[in-house]
Short mmCIF file of C-alpha atoms and ligand atoms in Angstrom, two decimals:
data_model
loop_
_atom_site.label_atom_id
_atom_site.label_comp_id
_atom_site.label_asym_id
_atom_site.label_seq_id
_atom_site.Cartn_x
_atom_site.Cartn_y
_atom_site.Cartn_z
CA MET O 870 -0.16 -0.03 -0.16
CA SER O 871 1.35 3.35 -0.90
CA VAL O 872 1.59 5.82 2.06
CA LEU O 873 3.16 8.53 0.20
CA ASN O 874 2.48 9.51 -3.53
CA ILE O 875 4.39 12.39 -5.05
CA ALA O 876 2.54 13.25 -8.66
CA GLU O 877 4.44 15.28 -11.18
CA VAL O 878 5.80 17.60 -8.65
CA THR O 879 7.68 20.53 -9.82
CA LYS O 880 9.59 23.54 -8.31
CA THR O 881 10.32 26.60 -10.28
CA PHE O 882 12.02 29.31 -8.12
CA SER O 883 11.50 32.91 -8.77
CA GLY O 884 14.87 33.45 -10.62
CA GLY O 885 13.74 30.53 -13.05
CA THR O 886 15.55 27.43 -11.76
CA ASN O 887 13.75 24.60 -12.55
CA ALA O 888 15.04 22.76 -9.07
CA VAL O 889 12.53 19.99 -9.40
CA ASP O 890 10.82 18.84 -12.79
CA ARG O 891 7.65 16.88 -13.07
CA PHE O 892 8.75 14.12 -10.50
CA SER O 893 6.77 11.10 -9.61
CA LEU O 894 7.14 8.76 -6.76
CA ASP O 895 5.11 6.02 -4.84
CA VAL O 896 6.76 5.01 -1.44
CA ALA O 897 5.02 2.13 0.23
CA GLY O 898 4.27 1.86 4.06
CA GLY O 899 7.54 0.98 6.12
CA GLU O 900 9.72 1.54 2.89
CA LEU O 901 12.91 3.37 3.09
CA VAL O 902 13.60 5.22 -0.27
CA CYS O 903 16.91 7.08 -0.68
CA LEU O 904 17.20 10.14 -3.05
CA LEU O 905 20.54 10.02 -4.57
CA GLY O 906 21.98 12.59 -6.71
CA PRO O 907 24.85 15.28 -7.36
CA SER O 908 24.87 18.63 -5.43
CA GLY O 909 22.15 20.94 -6.75
CA SER O 910 20.02 17.94 -8.32
CA GLY O 911 16.98 18.95 -6.61
CA LYS O 912 16.87 16.51 -3.55
CA SER O 913 16.58 18.96 -0.77
CA THR O 914 13.98 21.00 -2.52
CA LEU O 915 11.84 17.99 -3.36
CA LEU O 916 12.09 16.89 0.56
CA ARG O 917 11.21 20.13 1.60
CA MET O 918 8.01 20.12 -0.26
CA VAL O 919 6.98 16.75 0.94
CA GLY O 920 7.53 18.30 4.57
CA GLY O 921 5.48 21.44 3.84
CA PHE O 922 8.54 23.93 4.04
CA GLU O 923 8.44 24.79 0.32
CA GLN O 924 5.37 25.09 -1.90
CA PRO O 925 5.30 23.13 -5.23
CA THR O 926 4.54 25.17 -8.40
CA GLY O 927 2.85 22.31 -10.18
CA GLY O 928 1.69 18.52 -9.15
CA ARG O 929 0.19 16.97 -6.11
CA ILE O 930 1.45 15.18 -2.88
CA THR O 931 -0.84 12.90 -1.04
CA ILE O 932 -0.18 10.95 2.14
CA ASP O 933 -2.41 8.10 2.87
CA GLY O 934 -4.91 9.21 0.37
CA GLU O 935 -5.14 12.77 1.63
CA ASP O 936 -3.83 15.74 -0.54
CA VAL O 937 -1.25 17.66 1.59
CA THR O 938 0.21 19.83 -1.13
CA HIS O 939 -0.76 23.15 0.42
CA LEU O 940 -0.71 22.00 4.04
CA PRO O 941 1.90 23.76 6.34
CA PRO O 942 4.41 21.37 7.90
CA GLU O 943 2.57 21.21 11.67
CA ARG O 944 -0.52 19.63 9.76
CA ARG O 945 1.24 17.04 7.95
CA PRO O 946 2.11 13.54 9.49
CA THR O 947 5.86 14.07 8.52
CA GLY O 948 9.10 14.63 10.77
CA MET O 949 12.14 16.19 8.92
CA VAL O 950 15.86 16.28 9.91
CA PHE O 951 17.55 19.07 8.18
CA GLN O 952 20.63 19.13 6.07
CA SER O 953 22.19 21.43 8.81
CA HIS O 954 20.50 20.13 11.80
CA ALA O 955 19.60 23.07 13.99
CA LEU O 956 19.53 22.11 17.80
CA TRP O 957 18.57 24.76 20.26
CA THR O 958 22.13 25.36 22.29
CA HIS O 959 20.45 27.24 25.14
CA MET O 960 18.26 23.94 25.76
CA ASN O 961 19.46 20.84 27.17
CA VAL O 962 19.19 17.39 25.36
CA PHE O 963 15.81 16.78 27.08
CA LYS O 964 14.39 20.19 26.19
CA ASN O 965 15.34 19.88 22.57
CA VAL O 966 13.52 16.39 22.28
CA ALA O 967 10.50 17.51 24.27
CA PHE O 968 9.69 20.77 22.50
CA GLY O 969 7.53 19.34 20.00
CA LEU O 970 5.46 17.31 22.40
CA ARG O 971 5.18 20.81 24.80
CA LEU O 972 3.72 22.38 21.67
CA ARG O 973 1.29 19.83 21.92
CA ARG O 974 0.55 20.40 25.04
CA MET O 975 1.17 16.80 26.17
CA PRO O 976 1.10 16.18 30.02
CA ALA O 977 4.41 16.04 31.65
CA LYS O 978 4.61 12.80 32.94
CA GLN O 979 3.72 11.52 29.42
CA ILE O 980 6.09 13.85 27.83
CA ARG O 981 9.17 12.39 30.23
CA GLU O 982 8.13 8.77 29.31
CA LYS O 983 8.45 9.53 25.85
CA VAL O 984 11.52 11.63 25.74
CA GLU O 985 13.30 8.91 27.96
CA ALA O 986 12.02 5.94 25.60
CA VAL O 987 13.45 7.72 22.28
CA LEU O 988 16.49 8.75 24.01
CA GLU O 989 17.02 5.02 24.85
CA LEU O 990 16.20 4.33 21.24
CA VAL O 991 18.85 6.39 19.60
CA GLY O 992 21.49 5.21 22.44
CA LEU O 993 21.41 8.38 24.33
CA ALA O 994 19.84 7.22 27.58
CA GLY O 995 20.89 9.42 30.52
CA TYR O 996 22.32 12.33 28.24
CA GLY O 997 18.81 14.18 28.93
CA ASP O 998 20.65 16.85 31.09
CA ARG O 999 23.49 17.63 28.98
CA MET O 1000 23.57 21.05 26.80
CA THR O 1001 23.85 20.08 23.16
CA THR O 1002 27.00 22.16 23.14
CA GLN O 1003 28.52 19.28 25.16
CA LEU O 1004 27.85 16.79 22.73
CA SER O 1005 29.96 15.41 19.59
CA GLY O 1006 28.70 15.74 16.09
CA GLY O 1007 27.50 12.21 16.18
CA GLN O 1008 25.22 12.59 19.42
CA GLN O 1009 24.11 16.08 18.06
CA GLN O 1010 22.85 14.22 15.08
CA ARG O 1011 20.96 11.44 17.27
CA VAL O 1012 19.39 14.30 19.23
CA ALA O 1013 18.08 15.86 16.07
CA LEU O 1014 16.98 12.17 15.15
CA ALA O 1015 15.31 11.83 18.59
CA ARG O 1016 13.52 15.46 18.19
CA SER O 1017 11.62 14.00 14.90
CA LEU O 1018 11.11 10.54 16.05
CA VAL O 1019 9.36 11.52 19.22
CA LEU O 1020 6.62 12.99 17.56
CA GLU O 1021 5.71 9.69 15.82
CA PRO O 1022 5.37 11.00 12.57
CA LYS O 1023 4.25 8.69 9.58
CA ILE O 1024 6.70 9.71 7.34
CA LEU O 1025 10.65 10.46 8.31
CA LEU O 1026 12.15 12.79 6.41
CA LEU O 1027 16.08 12.61 6.48
CA ASP O 1028 18.15 15.23 4.64
CA GLU O 1029 21.84 14.14 4.29
CA PRO O 1030 21.95 13.79 8.17
CA PHE O 1031 25.47 12.23 8.44
CA ALA O 1032 27.18 14.53 5.72
CA SER O 1033 29.14 16.48 8.34
CA LEU O 1034 30.47 13.08 10.34
CA ASP O 1035 33.47 11.15 9.78
CA GLN O 1036 33.14 7.67 7.69
CA HIS O 1037 33.45 5.37 10.80
CA LEU O 1038 30.79 7.30 12.63
CA ARG O 1039 28.45 7.63 9.47
CA GLU O 1040 29.02 3.92 8.93
CA ARG O 1041 27.64 3.28 12.45
CA LEU O 1042 24.74 5.88 12.61
CA ARG O 1043 23.56 4.64 9.12
CA ASP O 1044 23.22 1.20 10.49
CA GLU O 1045 21.42 2.48 13.42
CA VAL O 1046 19.09 4.45 11.76
CA ARG O 1047 18.20 1.43 9.36
CA ASP O 1048 17.38 -0.68 12.54
CA ILE O 1049 15.65 2.01 14.41
CA GLN O 1050 13.63 2.48 11.01
CA GLN O 1051 12.81 -1.06 10.48
CA ARG O 1052 11.96 -1.49 13.94
CA LEU O 1053 9.21 0.98 14.14
CA GLY O 1054 8.41 0.39 10.52
CA ILE O 1055 8.45 3.97 9.70
CA THR O 1056 8.18 4.83 6.03
CA THR O 1057 11.12 6.82 5.29
CA LEU O 1058 12.48 9.49 2.74
CA PHE O 1059 16.37 9.57 3.05
CA VAL O 1060 18.55 12.03 0.87
CA THR O 1061 22.26 11.61 0.08
CA HIS O 1062 24.82 12.09 -2.52
CA GLY O 1063 26.63 9.18 -1.01
CA GLN O 1064 26.14 5.94 -3.28
CA ASP O 1065 27.35 3.82 -0.52
CA GLU O 1066 24.82 5.17 1.94
CA ALA O 1067 22.15 4.54 -0.47
CA LEU O 1068 23.46 1.06 -1.66
CA SER O 1069 23.84 -0.09 1.96
CA MET O 1070 20.41 1.48 3.44
CA ALA O 1071 17.71 1.72 0.83
CA ASP O 1072 14.86 -0.59 0.08
CA ARG O 1073 14.80 1.26 -3.35
CA ILE O 1074 17.00 4.21 -4.85
CA VAL O 1075 15.91 7.35 -6.85
CA VAL O 1076 18.81 8.63 -8.90
CA ILE O 1077 17.91 12.37 -9.48
CA ALA O 1078 19.79 14.49 -11.91
CA ASN O 1079 18.45 18.09 -13.07
CA GLY O 1080 15.20 17.68 -10.79
CA ARG O 1081 14.34 14.59 -12.71
CA ALA O 1082 14.21 10.77 -11.63
CA GLU O 1083 16.77 9.14 -14.08
CA GLN O 1084 16.12 5.47 -12.46
CA ILE O 1085 13.76 4.06 -9.65
CA GLY O 1086 14.69 0.46 -8.60
CA ARG O 1087 16.12 -1.70 -5.89
CA PRO O 1088 19.83 -0.97 -5.22
CA ASP O 1089 21.21 -4.15 -6.92
CA ALA O 1090 19.34 -3.20 -9.87
CA VAL O 1091 20.28 0.02 -10.17
CA TYR O 1092 23.70 -1.18 -9.91
CA ARG O 1093 23.62 -3.87 -12.24
CA ASP O 1094 21.42 -2.45 -14.82
CA PRO O 1095 21.48 1.35 -15.05
CA LYS O 1096 19.26 2.66 -17.55
CA THR O 1097 21.12 5.83 -18.51
CA PRO O 1098 24.62 6.87 -19.01
CA PHE O 1099 24.13 9.30 -15.97
CA VAL O 1100 23.10 6.22 -13.72
CA ALA O 1101 25.70 4.02 -15.13
CA GLY O 1102 28.57 6.65 -14.66
CA PHE O 1103 27.19 8.00 -10.95
CA ILE O 1104 26.78 4.60 -8.92
CA GLY O 1105 29.84 2.78 -8.40
CA LEU O 1106 33.32 2.71 -10.69
CA MET O 1107 32.40 2.47 -14.44
CA ASN O 1108 33.99 2.50 -17.47
CA LEU O 1109 32.20 4.86 -19.75
CA ILE O 1110 33.64 4.64 -23.22
CA GLU O 1111 32.41 6.90 -26.11
CA GLY O 1112 33.22 5.22 -29.61
CA GLU O 1113 31.88 4.19 -32.93
CA VAL O 1114 29.96 1.03 -33.90
CA LYS O 1115 30.73 -0.59 -37.32
CA ASN O 1116 29.82 -3.91 -38.66
CA GLY O 1117 28.86 -5.26 -35.43
CA HIS O 1118 31.95 -4.19 -33.77
CA PHE O 1119 32.25 -0.98 -31.11
CA ILE O 1120 35.58 0.67 -31.85
CA ARG O 1121 37.69 3.34 -29.75
CA SER O 1122 41.33 3.89 -30.32
CA GLU O 1123 42.92 0.32 -30.54
CA PHE O 1124 39.92 -1.22 -28.53
CA THR O 1125 37.23 -3.26 -30.16
CA THR O 1126 34.62 -5.48 -29.07
CA PRO O 1127 31.72 -7.20 -30.48
CA LEU O 1128 28.75 -5.10 -29.99
CA PRO O 1129 25.47 -6.32 -32.04
CA ILE O 1130 23.83 -3.09 -32.66
CA ALA O 1131 23.42 -0.77 -35.61
CA ASP O 1132 26.22 1.29 -37.08
CA GLY O 1133 26.82 4.69 -35.25
CA PRO O 1134 27.99 6.42 -32.15
CA ALA O 1135 27.85 4.69 -28.98
CA THR O 1136 28.73 4.74 -25.13
CA LEU O 1137 29.88 1.84 -23.90
CA ALA O 1138 29.60 1.05 -20.17
CA ILE O 1139 31.97 -1.75 -18.57
CA ARG O 1140 32.46 -2.38 -14.74
CA PRO O 1141 35.99 -2.70 -13.99
CA GLU O 1142 35.29 -6.14 -12.37
CA ALA O 1143 33.97 -7.12 -15.54
CA LEU O 1144 37.15 -6.11 -17.77
CA ASP O 1145 39.66 -8.63 -17.83
CA LEU O 1146 43.04 -8.10 -18.67
CA THR O 1147 44.97 -10.65 -20.97
CA ALA O 1148 48.56 -11.33 -22.18
CA SER O 1149 48.68 -10.23 -25.94
CA ASN O 1150 51.44 -9.68 -28.81
CA ALA O 1151 49.14 -6.54 -30.08
CA PRO O 1152 48.37 -4.73 -26.73
CA THR O 1153 45.28 -2.40 -26.92
CA ALA O 1154 46.11 -0.67 -23.53
CA ARG O 1155 48.89 0.38 -21.28
CA VAL O 1156 49.30 -0.29 -17.59
CA HIS O 1157 48.94 3.39 -16.05
CA ARG O 1158 49.40 2.68 -12.38
CA VAL O 1159 48.43 0.04 -9.91
CA THR O 1160 46.91 0.19 -6.78
CA ASP O 1161 46.49 -2.33 -4.04
CA TYR O 1162 43.25 -1.75 -2.18
CA GLY O 1163 44.09 -4.88 0.08
CA SER O 1164 40.76 -6.96 -0.81
CA HIS O 1165 41.69 -6.46 -4.47
CA GLY O 1166 43.66 -4.56 -7.03
CA LEU O 1167 42.98 -1.85 -9.48
CA VAL O 1168 44.93 -1.31 -12.66
CA ASP O 1169 44.49 2.04 -14.53
CA LEU O 1170 44.80 1.51 -17.97
CA ASP O 1171 45.40 3.87 -21.10
CA LEU O 1172 44.14 3.46 -24.47
CA ALA O 1173 46.40 4.80 -27.36
CA ASP O 1174 44.43 8.00 -27.52
CA GLY O 1175 44.49 8.76 -23.86
CA THR O 1176 41.25 7.43 -22.76
CA ARG O 1177 41.54 5.86 -19.25
CA LEU O 1178 40.02 2.79 -18.23
CA LYS O 1179 40.14 0.75 -14.78
CA SER O 1180 40.17 -3.09 -14.21
CA THR O 1181 39.68 -4.91 -10.95
CA VAL O 1182 42.26 -7.92 -10.82
CA ALA O 1183 42.73 -10.58 -8.11
CA ASN O 1184 46.67 -10.60 -8.37
CA LEU O 1185 48.37 -7.37 -8.46
CA ASP O 1186 51.76 -9.34 -9.25
CA LEU O 1187 50.86 -9.87 -12.66
CA PHE O 1188 50.83 -6.11 -13.81
CA GLN O 1189 53.29 -3.21 -13.78
CA ALA O 1190 53.24 0.23 -15.09
CA GLY O 1191 54.13 0.65 -18.85
CA GLN O 1192 53.23 -3.01 -19.61
CA GLY O 1193 50.88 -3.50 -22.59
CA VAL O 1194 47.84 -5.57 -22.29
CA GLY O 1195 44.80 -6.92 -24.14
CA LEU O 1196 41.22 -6.08 -22.79
CA LEU O 1197 38.51 -8.68 -22.72
CA PRO O 1198 34.91 -7.41 -21.45
CA ARG O 1199 32.97 -9.98 -19.96
CA ALA O 1200 29.62 -7.95 -19.73
CA VAL O 1201 28.84 -4.68 -21.29
CA ALA O 1202 25.88 -2.30 -21.90
CA ALA O 1203 25.52 0.08 -24.70
CA TYR O 1204 23.87 3.43 -24.64
CA ARG O 1205 22.75 5.63 -27.57
CA GLU O 1206 21.09 9.21 -27.24
CA ASN O 1207 20.93 8.71 -23.61
CA GLN O 1208 18.92 5.29 -23.43
CA GLN O 1209 20.13 1.79 -22.93
CA ILE O 1210 19.92 -0.07 -26.27
CA TYR O 1211 22.10 -3.04 -25.39
CA ARG O 1212 22.85 -5.24 -22.54
CA SER O 1213 25.16 -8.48 -22.61
N1 ATP N 1467 15.41 29.28 -2.15
C1 ATP N 1467 16.00 29.12 -3.48
N2 ATP N 1467 16.03 30.21 -4.48
C2 ATP N 1467 16.21 29.81 -5.41
N3 ATP N 1467 16.71 28.71 -5.99
C3 ATP N 1467 17.15 27.73 -5.37
C4 ATP N 1467 16.30 27.93 -3.99
N4 ATP N 1467 16.81 26.49 -3.21
C5 ATP N 1467 17.40 25.68 -4.05
N5 ATP N 1467 17.75 26.70 -5.24
C6 ATP N 1467 18.45 25.72 -6.35
O1 ATP N 1467 17.42 24.74 -6.83
C7 ATP N 1467 18.53 23.62 -7.28
C8 ATP N 1467 18.42 22.57 -6.22
O2 ATP N 1467 18.80 22.95 -4.93
P1 ATP N 1467 18.38 21.82 -3.83
O3 ATP N 1467 19.13 22.23 -2.73
O4 ATP N 1467 17.33 21.03 -4.05
O5 ATP N 1467 19.77 20.58 -4.41
P2 ATP N 1467 20.44 19.38 -3.75
O6 ATP N 1467 20.32 18.14 -4.45
O7 ATP N 1467 19.84 19.47 -2.35
O8 ATP N 1467 21.76 19.69 -3.29
P3 ATP N 1467 23.13 19.44 -2.08
O9 ATP N 1467 23.33 18.01 -2.36
O10 ATP N 1467 24.06 20.26 -2.41
O11 ATP N 1467 22.33 19.60 -0.84
C9 ATP N 1467 19.81 24.38 -7.28
O12 ATP N 1467 20.13 24.99 -8.37
C10 ATP N 1467 19.63 25.36 -6.25
O13 ATP N 1467 20.59 26.50 -6.15
MG1 MG N 1468 20.60 19.21 -0.42
#
């Protein structure tokens, strides 16, 4: 059952910027959907429209069948954690979290119970008396999360809540938020421009570029089968090669591989893990650099015309800078006019 429906929503700012452009999405109850896209692609604007902090210039937003497009934030069943979280520094943790409940005129005893329960949930039991200035960045993010969760929103809106944190803390909080979200079964829209975050947390990912959904799908589907060159280049490492197709072969510089599509220009996409290197008497590429990542090795390669490619290899000892190699793609996708037209 769809809880949140976004239908053809558009936002044009007064200067003429089309931040969000006829965007549509259905989110099911209990689902966590990540909005993933580069800076300026319209992620925050979209989230703010769902939360009621920004008015769409077109389209409709419904929650549980009710049209909320023009309702103010406090009349929507949504809770939002902003990109730059703003805690009240003159209040302690307890008061920060209790604030929304006080506005709702809930009795003090009930407020205490709820705030203590939610602080426990986010791993801050016993921190109620601390001032927010005496917390680490990660703890402050948890207070911001607690402040939204305590109001028991039907839909949780998170705008890059971990952006300012170091990687280890980000990974830990990511796991914690996913646990909490699943335990409460709370429908969540999560904005990020970190693909790892999206791939590891999301039930579904929406890849956004220029205010439009480029692709919507499960993380594995978006990774394995990107439908546009933008998605192919944005999620994970990818070799994107511009070239020509002639008589069933893709050609770029010395590199050629069978590609059963009509003649003409095409973009070929090959994951580094699907590009094998072979010993060859007539090498098509030269090793530029080898990098040891511990779990695997990455070989940077150059075609004769300077095109840079990457290949993941198990045994780095076989390769060194300057060496000539052959290229053997095991799986490719091809794009023409921004659409996928072939996949092996
Ligand atoms: N209040 C505003 N007035 C005019 N233009 C705006 C306003 N807010 C955002 N924009 C523009 O709308 C576009 C989308 O901005 P938005 O903040 O939604 O991007 P984003 O995807 O969240 O980016 P980031 O990853 O950097 O946070 C940008 O071009 C931005 O400059
Ligand atoms: Mg943003």
